[in-house]
Tab-separated table of C-alpha atoms in Angstrom:
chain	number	residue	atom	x	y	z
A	1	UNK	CA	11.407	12.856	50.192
A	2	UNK	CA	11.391	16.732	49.185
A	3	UNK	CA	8.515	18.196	47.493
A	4	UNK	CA	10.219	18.842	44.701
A	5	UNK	CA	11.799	15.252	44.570
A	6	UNK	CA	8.425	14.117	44.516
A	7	UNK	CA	7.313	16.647	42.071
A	8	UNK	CA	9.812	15.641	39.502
A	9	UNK	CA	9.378	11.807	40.226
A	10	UNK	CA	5.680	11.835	39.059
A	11	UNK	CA	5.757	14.751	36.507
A	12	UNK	CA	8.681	13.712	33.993
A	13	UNK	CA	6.674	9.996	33.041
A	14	UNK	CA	3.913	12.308	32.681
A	15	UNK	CA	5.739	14.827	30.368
A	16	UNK	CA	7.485	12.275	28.345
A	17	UNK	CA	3.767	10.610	27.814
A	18	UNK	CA	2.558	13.909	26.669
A	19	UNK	CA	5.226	13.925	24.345
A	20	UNK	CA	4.931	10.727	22.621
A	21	UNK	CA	1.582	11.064	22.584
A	22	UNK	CA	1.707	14.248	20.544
A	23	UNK	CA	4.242	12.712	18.597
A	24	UNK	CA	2.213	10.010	17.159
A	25	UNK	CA	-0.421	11.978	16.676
A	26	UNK	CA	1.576	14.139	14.446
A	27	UNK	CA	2.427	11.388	12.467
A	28	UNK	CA	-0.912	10.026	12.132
A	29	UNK	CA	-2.220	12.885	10.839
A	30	UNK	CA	0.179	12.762	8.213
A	31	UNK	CA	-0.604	9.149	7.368
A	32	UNK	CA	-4.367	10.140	7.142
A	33	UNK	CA	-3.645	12.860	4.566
A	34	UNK	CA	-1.037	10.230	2.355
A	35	UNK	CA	1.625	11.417	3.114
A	36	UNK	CA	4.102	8.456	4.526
A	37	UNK	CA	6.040	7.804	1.351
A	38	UNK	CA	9.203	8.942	3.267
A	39	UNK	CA	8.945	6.774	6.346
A	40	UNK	CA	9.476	3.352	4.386
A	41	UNK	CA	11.186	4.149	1.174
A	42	UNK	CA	12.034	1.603	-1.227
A	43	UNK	CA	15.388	0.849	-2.806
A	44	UNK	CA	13.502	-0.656	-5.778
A	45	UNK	CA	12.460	2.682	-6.912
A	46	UNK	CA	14.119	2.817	-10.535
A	47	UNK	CA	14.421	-0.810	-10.710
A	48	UNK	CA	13.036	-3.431	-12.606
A	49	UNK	CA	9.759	-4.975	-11.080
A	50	UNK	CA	11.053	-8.359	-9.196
A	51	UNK	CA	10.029	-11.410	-10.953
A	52	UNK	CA	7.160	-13.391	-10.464
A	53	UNK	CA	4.867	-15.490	-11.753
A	54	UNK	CA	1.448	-16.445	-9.897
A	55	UNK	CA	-1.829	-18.159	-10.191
A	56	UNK	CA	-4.503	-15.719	-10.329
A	57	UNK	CA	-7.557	-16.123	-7.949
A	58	UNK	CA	-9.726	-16.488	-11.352
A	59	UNK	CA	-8.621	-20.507	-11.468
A	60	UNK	CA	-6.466	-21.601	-14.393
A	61	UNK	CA	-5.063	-17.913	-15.064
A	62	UNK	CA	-1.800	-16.704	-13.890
A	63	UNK	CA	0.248	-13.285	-13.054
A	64	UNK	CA	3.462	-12.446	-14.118
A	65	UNK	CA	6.243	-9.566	-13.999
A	66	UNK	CA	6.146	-9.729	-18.167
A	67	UNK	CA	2.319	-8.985	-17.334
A	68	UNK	CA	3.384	-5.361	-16.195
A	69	UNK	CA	5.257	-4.486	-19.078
A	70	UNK	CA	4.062	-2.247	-22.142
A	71	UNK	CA	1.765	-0.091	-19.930
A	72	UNK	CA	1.257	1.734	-16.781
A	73	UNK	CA	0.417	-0.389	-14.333
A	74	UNK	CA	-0.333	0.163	-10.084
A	75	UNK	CA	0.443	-3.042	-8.333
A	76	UNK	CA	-1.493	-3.011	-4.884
A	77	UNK	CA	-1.044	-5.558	-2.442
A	78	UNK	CA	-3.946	-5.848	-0.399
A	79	UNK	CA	-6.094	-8.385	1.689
A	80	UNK	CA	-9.457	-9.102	2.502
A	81	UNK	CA	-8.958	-8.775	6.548
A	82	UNK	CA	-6.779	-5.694	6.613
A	83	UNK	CA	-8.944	-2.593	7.661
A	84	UNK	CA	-7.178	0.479	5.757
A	85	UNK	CA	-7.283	-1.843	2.446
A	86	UNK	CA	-11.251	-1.778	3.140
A	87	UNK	CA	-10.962	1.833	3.612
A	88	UNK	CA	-8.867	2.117	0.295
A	89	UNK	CA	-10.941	0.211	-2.084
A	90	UNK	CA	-13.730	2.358	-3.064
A	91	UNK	CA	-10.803	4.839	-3.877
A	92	UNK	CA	-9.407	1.853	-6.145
A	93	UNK	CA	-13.007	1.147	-7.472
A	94	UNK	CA	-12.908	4.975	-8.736
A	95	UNK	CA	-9.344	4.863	-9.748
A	96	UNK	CA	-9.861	2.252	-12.277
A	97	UNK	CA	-12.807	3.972	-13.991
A	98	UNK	CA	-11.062	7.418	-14.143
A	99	UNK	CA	-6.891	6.735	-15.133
A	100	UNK	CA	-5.212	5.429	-17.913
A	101	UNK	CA	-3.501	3.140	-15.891
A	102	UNK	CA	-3.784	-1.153	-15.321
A	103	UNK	CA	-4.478	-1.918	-11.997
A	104	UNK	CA	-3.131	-5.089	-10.661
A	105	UNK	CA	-3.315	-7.045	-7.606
A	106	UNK	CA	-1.609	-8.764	-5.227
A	107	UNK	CA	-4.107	-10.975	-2.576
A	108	UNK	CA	-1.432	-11.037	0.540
A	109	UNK	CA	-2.147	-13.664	2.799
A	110	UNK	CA	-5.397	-14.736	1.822
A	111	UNK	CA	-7.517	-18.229	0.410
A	112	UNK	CA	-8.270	-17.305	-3.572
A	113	UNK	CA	-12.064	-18.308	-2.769
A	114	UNK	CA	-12.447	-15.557	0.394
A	115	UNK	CA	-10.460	-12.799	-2.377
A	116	UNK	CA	-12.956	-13.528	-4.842
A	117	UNK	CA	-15.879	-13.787	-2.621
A	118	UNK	CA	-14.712	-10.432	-1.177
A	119	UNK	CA	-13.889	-8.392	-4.695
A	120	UNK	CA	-17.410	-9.972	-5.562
A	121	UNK	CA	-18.964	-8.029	-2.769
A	122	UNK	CA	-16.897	-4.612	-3.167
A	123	UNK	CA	-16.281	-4.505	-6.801
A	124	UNK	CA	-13.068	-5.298	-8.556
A	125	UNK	CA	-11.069	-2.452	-9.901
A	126	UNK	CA	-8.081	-4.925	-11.088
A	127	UNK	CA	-7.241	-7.065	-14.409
A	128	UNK	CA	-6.218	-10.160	-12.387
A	129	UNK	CA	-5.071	-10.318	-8.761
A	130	UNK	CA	-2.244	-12.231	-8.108
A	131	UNK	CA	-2.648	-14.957	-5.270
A	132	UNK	CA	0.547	-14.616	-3.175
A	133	UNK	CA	-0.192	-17.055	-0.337
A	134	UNK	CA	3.379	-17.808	0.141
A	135	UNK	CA	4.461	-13.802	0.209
A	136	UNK	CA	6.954	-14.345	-2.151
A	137	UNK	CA	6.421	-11.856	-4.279
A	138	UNK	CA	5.472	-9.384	-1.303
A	139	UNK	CA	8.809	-10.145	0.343
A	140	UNK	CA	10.539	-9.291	-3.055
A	141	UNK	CA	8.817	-6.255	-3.277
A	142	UNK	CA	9.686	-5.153	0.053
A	143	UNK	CA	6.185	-4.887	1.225
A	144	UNK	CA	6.358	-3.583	4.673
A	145	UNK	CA	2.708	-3.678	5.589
A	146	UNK	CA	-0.571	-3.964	3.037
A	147	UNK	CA	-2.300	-1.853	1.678
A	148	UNK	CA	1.081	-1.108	-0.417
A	149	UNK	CA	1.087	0.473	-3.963
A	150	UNK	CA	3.349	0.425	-6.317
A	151	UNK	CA	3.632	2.234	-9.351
A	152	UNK	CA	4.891	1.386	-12.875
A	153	UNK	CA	6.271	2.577	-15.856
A	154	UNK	CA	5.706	1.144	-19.286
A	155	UNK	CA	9.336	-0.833	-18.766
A	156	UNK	CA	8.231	-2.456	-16.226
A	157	UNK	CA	10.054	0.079	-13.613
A	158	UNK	CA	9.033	0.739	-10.420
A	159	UNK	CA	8.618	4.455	-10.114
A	160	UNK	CA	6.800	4.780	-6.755
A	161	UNK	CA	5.354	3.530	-3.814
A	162	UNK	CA	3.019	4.099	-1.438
A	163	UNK	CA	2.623	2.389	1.951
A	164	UNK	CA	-1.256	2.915	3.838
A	165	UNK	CA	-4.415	3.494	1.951
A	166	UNK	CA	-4.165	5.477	-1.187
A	167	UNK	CA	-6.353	8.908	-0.133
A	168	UNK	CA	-8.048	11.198	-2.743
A	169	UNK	CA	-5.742	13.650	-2.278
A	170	UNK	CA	-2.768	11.710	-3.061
A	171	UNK	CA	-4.523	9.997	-5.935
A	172	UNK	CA	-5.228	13.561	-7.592
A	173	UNK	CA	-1.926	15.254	-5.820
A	174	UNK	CA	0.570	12.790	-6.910
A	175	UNK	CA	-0.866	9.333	-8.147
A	176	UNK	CA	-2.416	10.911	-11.547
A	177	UNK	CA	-0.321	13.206	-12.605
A	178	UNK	CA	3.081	10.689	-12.710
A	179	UNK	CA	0.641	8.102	-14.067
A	180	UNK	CA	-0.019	11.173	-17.082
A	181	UNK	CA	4.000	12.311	-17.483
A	182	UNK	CA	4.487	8.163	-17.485
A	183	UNK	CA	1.924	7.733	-20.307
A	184	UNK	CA	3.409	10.711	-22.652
């Protein structure tokens, strides 16, 4: 085999691993900054919120899609054993001391007694959390992966959504001031 036969048959795996690599490094450093909106739009945006009605993890209380209407609300679905949704919540924690918005959620895949047990630990930043064991309402809502975050509007439209952990910057950059054009 010629040198350069040789040459090519060890250097292009390693060039096209230097590429992906690179790649997804790009595009996690856009996901760390907020900013993956675009990869997994939703054709719900402008639509009416899917309908739903759950039990809440508080027992004897339930969640529904009338529940959204009247003000602005952010629907997050979230769980207990996902990592970026423990990463998220102190930014939720904040978020629901500091906007004029409801927050809601959505416990994705997870027992009502470990949800509590785990907003008991963290804090809980929502009105009522909606237990959606089966993932009903998550498939309905598209929900690719949680932590997802949808926003909206006082007619129970869904104006955005946001897929990953919600980041300061996108809270401040985007979140808040829709949330403020929403509540005019």
């Amino acid at each position: 085999m010629s040198t350069r036969l040789r040459f090519a048959t060890y250097a292009l795996p390693l060039v096209a691993f230097a590429f992906l690599a690179a790649l997804f490094a790009w595009r996690l450093g856009l996901a760390e900054r907020g900013m993956t909106p675009d990869l997994l739009p939703s054709p719900l945006i402008g639509r009416t919120v899917p309908t739903f009605d759950l039990e809440t993890i508080e027992e004897g209380k339930r969640l529904t899609s009338q529940d959204l209407k009247g003000k602005v609300s952010l629907v997050v679905f979230f769980a207990s054993w996902c990592p970026e949704c423990q990463i998220e919540h102190p930014q939720l924690i904040e978020l629901g001391k500091r906007s004029d918005m409801t927050l809601y959620g959505m416990a994705y895949k997870d027992p009502s007694q470990k949800m509590a047990q785990w907003l008991a630990q963290r804090g809980n930043p929502y009105v009522a959390v909606g237990q959606d064991t089966g993932r009903r309402v998550a498939m309905d809502f598209g929900v690719y992966a949680v932590p997802e975050s949808y926003l909206i509007d006082k007619t129970g439209t869904i104006r955005l959504k946001h897929t990953g952990a919600l980041t300061a910057d996108f809270i401040d950059g985007e979140l808040l001031p829709l949330v403020a054009e929403l509540n005019r």
